[in-house]
Coordinates of C-alpha atoms in Angstrom, one line a residue:
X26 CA -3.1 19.5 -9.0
X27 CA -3.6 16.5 -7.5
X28 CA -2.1 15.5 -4.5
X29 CA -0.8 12.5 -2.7
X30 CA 0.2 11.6 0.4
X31 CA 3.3 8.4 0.6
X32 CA 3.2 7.0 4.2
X33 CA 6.7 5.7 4.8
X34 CA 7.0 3.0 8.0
X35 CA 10.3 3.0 10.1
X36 CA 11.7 1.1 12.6
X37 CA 15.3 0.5 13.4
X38 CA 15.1 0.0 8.9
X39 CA 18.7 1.9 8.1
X40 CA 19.5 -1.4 5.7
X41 CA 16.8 -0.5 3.6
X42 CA 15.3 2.7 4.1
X43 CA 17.7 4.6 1.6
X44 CA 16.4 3.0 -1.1
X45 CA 13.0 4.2 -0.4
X46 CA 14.0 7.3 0.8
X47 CA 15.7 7.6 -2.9
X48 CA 12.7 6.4 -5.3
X49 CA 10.4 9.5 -3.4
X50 CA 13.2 12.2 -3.7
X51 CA 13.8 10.8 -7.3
X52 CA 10.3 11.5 -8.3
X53 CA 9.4 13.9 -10.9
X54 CA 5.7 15.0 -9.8
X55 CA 5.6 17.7 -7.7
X56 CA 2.2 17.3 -5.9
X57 CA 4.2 15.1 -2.7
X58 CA 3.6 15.0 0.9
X59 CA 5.9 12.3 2.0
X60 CA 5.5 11.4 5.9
X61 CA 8.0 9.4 7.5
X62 CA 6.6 7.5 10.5
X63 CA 9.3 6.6 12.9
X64 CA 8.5 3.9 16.2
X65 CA 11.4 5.6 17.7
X66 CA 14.7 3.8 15.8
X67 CA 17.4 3.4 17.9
X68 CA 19.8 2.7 14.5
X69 CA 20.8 5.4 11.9
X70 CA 17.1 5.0 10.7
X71 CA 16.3 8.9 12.3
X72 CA 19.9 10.9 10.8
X73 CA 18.9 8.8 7.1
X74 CA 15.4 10.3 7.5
X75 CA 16.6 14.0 8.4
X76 CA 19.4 13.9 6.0
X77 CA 17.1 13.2 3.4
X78 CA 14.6 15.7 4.3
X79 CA 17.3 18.4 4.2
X80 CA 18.4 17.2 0.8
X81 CA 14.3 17.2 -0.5
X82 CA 14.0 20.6 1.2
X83 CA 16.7 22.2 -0.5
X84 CA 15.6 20.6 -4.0
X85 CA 13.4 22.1 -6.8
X86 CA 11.1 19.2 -6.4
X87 CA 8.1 20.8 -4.7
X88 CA 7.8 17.9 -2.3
X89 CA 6.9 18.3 1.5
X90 CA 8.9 15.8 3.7
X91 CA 7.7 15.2 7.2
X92 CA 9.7 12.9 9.5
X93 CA 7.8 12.2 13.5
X94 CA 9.5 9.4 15.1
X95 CA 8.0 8.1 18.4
X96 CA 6.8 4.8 20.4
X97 CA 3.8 2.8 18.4
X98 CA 1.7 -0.1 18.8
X99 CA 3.3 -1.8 15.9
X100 CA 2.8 -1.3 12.2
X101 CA -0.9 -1.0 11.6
X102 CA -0.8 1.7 14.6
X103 CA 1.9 4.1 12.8
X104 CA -0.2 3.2 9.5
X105 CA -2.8 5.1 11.8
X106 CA -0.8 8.2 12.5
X107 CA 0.0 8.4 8.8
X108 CA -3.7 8.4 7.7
X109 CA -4.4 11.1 10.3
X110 CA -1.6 13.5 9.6
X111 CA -2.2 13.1 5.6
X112 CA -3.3 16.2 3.8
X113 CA -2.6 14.7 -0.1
X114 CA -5.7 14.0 -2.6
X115 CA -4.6 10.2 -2.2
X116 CA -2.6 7.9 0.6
X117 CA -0.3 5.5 -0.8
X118 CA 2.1 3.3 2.1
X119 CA 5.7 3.0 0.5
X120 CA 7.6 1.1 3.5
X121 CA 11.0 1.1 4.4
X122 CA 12.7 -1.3 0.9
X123 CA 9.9 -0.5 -1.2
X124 CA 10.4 1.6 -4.0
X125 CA 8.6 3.1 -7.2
X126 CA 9.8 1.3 -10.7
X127 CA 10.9 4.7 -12.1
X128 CA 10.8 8.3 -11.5
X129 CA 8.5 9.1 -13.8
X130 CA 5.6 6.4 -11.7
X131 CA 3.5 9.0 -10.0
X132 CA 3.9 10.9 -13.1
X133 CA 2.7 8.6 -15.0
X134 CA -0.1 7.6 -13.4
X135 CA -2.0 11.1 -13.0
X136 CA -1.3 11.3 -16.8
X137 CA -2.8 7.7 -17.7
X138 CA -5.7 8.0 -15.0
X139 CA -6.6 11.8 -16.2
X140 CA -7.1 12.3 -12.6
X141 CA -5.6 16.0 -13.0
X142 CA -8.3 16.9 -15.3
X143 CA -11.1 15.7 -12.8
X144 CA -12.1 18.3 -9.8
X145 CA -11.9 16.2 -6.3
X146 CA -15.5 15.2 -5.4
X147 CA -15.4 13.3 -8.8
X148 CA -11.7 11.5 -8.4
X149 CA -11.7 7.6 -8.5
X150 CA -12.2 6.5 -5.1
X151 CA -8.8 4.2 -5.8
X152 CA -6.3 3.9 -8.4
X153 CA -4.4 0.5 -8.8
X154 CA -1.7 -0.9 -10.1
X155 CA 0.8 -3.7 -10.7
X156 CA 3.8 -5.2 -8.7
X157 CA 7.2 -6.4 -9.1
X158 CA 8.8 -8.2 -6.2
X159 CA 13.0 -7.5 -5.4
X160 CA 14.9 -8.5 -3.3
X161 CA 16.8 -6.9 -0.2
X162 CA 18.9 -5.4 -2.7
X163 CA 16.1 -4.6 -4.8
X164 CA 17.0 -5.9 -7.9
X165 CA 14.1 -7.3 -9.8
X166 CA 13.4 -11.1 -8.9
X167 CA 9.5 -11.6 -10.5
X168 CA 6.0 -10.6 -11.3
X169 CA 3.4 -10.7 -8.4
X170 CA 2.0 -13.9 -8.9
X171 CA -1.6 -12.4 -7.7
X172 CA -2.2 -9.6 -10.4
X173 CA -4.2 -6.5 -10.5
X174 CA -7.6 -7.3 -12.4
X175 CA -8.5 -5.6 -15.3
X176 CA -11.7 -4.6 -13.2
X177 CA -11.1 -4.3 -9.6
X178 CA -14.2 -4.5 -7.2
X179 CA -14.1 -5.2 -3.2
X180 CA -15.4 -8.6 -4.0
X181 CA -12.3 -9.4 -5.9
X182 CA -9.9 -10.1 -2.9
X183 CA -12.0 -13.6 -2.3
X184 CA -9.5 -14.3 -4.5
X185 CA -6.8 -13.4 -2.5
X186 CA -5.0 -9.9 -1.8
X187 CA -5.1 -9.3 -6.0
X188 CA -3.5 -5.5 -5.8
X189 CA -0.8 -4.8 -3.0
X190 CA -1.0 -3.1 -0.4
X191 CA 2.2 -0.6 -2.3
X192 CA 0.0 -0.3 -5.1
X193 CA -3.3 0.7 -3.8
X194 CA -3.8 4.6 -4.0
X195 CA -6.9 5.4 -1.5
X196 CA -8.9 8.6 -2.3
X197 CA -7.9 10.2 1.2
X198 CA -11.5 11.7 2.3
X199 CA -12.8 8.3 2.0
X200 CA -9.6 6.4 4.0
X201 CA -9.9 9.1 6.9
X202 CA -12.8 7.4 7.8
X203 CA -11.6 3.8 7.6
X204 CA -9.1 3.8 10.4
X205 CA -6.8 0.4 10.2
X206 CA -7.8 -1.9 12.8
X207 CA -5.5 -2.9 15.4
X208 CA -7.2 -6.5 16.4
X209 CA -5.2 -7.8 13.1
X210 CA -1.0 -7.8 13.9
X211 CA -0.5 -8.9 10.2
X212 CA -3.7 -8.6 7.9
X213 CA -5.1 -5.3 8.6
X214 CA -4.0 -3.8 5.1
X215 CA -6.0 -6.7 3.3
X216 CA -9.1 -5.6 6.0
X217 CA -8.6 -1.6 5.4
X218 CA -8.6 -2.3 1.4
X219 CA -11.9 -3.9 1.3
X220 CA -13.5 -1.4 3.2
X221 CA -12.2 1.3 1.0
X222 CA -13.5 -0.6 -1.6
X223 CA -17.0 -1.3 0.1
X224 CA -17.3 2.2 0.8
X225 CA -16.5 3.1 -3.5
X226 CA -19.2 0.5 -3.8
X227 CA -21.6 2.4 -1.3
X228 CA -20.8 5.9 -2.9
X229 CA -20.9 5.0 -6.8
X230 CA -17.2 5.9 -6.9
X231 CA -14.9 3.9 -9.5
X232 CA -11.8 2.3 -9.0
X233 CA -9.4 2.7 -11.9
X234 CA -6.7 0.4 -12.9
X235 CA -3.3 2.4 -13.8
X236 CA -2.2 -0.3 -16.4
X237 CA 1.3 -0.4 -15.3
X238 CA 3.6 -1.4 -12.4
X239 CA 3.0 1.5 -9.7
X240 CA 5.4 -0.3 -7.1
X241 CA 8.4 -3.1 -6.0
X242 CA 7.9 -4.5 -3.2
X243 CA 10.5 -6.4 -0.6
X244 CA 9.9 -10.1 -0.5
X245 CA 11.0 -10.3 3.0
X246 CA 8.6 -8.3 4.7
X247 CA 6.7 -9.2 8.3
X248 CA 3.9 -11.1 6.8
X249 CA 6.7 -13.4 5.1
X250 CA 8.1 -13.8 8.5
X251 CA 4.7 -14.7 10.3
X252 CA 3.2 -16.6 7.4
X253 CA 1.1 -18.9 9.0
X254 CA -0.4 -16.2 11.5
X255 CA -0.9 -14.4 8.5
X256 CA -3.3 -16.9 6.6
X257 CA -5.2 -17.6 10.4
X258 CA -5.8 -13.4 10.0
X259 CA -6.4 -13.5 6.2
X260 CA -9.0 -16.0 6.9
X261 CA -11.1 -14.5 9.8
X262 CA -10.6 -11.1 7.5
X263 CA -11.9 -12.6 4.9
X264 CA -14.6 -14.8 6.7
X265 CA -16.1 -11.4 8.1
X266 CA -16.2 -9.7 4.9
X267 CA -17.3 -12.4 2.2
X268 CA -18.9 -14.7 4.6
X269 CA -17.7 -18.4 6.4
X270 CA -18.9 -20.6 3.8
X271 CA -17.7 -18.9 0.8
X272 CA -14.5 -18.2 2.8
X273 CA -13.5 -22.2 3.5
X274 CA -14.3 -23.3 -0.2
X275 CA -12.1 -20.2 -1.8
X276 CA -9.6 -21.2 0.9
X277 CA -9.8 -25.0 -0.4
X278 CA -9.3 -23.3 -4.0
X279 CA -6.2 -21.7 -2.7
X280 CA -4.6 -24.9 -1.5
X281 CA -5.3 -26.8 -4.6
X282 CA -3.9 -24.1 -6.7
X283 CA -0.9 -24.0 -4.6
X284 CA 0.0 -28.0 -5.4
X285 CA -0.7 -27.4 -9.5
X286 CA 2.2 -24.7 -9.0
X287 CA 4.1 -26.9 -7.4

């Protein structure tokens, strides 16, 4: 069986954790490690964790629930601690608001990718998928305005971050290696996907698009918050990766296509 790993970010989150907390106990696969990383709450954010690894424990779900709450760098450092501890087939981050679409999502995506029928050296080096945005409530509020591409490759996010970060499932033995990097305080998922998808590229390993929503994400998340530190990161991400030139003219794409949605 096939085996993932969600990665589940905390801090001081008790307004929205439950709902995440919910969509992984709710899910009908069995082959779940879910790992809570905690940066030390000081809310209700702990008792919701523990409450609902008592209530997964005590289930007929075959998950695992791990909760470790202590002092981080910030996100992209509990990210970190997440990748190390994981043990699944594939990482996925689900943080505190986001959720799956349905029970049956993890389900349904081993069924539609065949990836139980495949032995491990020979799994997809990422499966992807599509997202809805919610809101804090998480009721549905629109389509991702970047979508997945029917054929993903590590050149695609010139274009912009075309598969979130909540849908991108990361073959683990590859990601182990790929540690986030901490010089980025808000881009370093966009960084840690295209090296994932460099190093696919590198080993011959495909990277399969699911067909369907895999996630719903919260509009108000930290990038929202910090948008124009954001887009200086995004750019030196991408200006590493893709190159300065090309960087600067996709970026002058971006702003045009920005005022004809306008």
């Amino acid at each position: 069986m096939t085996r993932f790993t969600i990665v589940t970010i905390t801090f001081n989150a008790q307004a929205v954790v439950q709902r995440t907390l919910d969509s992984v106990l709710s899910q009908t696969y069995e082959g779940i490690e879910h790992l809570i990383i905690d940066g030390a709450s000081t809310d209700d954010t702990l008792r919701l964790a523990e409450s609902y690894k008592a209530l997964s424990d005590a289930s007929t779900n075959g998950h695992k629930v791990i909760v470790k709450s202590e002092p981080d760098e910030g996100i992209y450092d509990a990210m970190n601690k997440g990748l190390t501890q994981a043990s699944g087939d594939y990482i996925l981050y689900m943080n505190a608001g986001d959720s799956f679409p349905s029970p049956t999502t993890i389900e349904e995506i081993v069924h539609r990718c065949r990836l139980n029928e495949l032995p491990s050296d020979s799994l997809p080096a990422v499966v992807y998928g599509q997202t809805d945005v919610v809101d804090g409530d998480g009721r549905f509020l629109y389509h991702r305005r970047l979508q997945a591409p029917e054929r993903l490759t590590w050149r695609s996010f010139r274009k912009g971050m075309l598969v979130c970060h909540q849908a991108f499932y990361a073959r683990i033995d590859i990601a182990k290696n790929l540690q986030y990097d901490l010089q980025y305080k808000y881009s370093a998922d966009v960084d840690w996907c295209i090296r994932v998808m460099r190093e696919a590229d590198r080993l011959g390993l495909p990277l399969v698009n699911a067909h369907m929503v895999t996630a719903h994400y919260m509009e108000q998340g930290a990038t929202t918050r910090h948008h124009r530190e954001s887009l200086r990161e995004r750019f030196k991400v991408m200006a590493h990766h893709y190159g300065y030139v090309s960087t600067v003219v996709m970026h002058g794409w971006f702003a045009v296509r920005q005022l004809t949605h306008k």
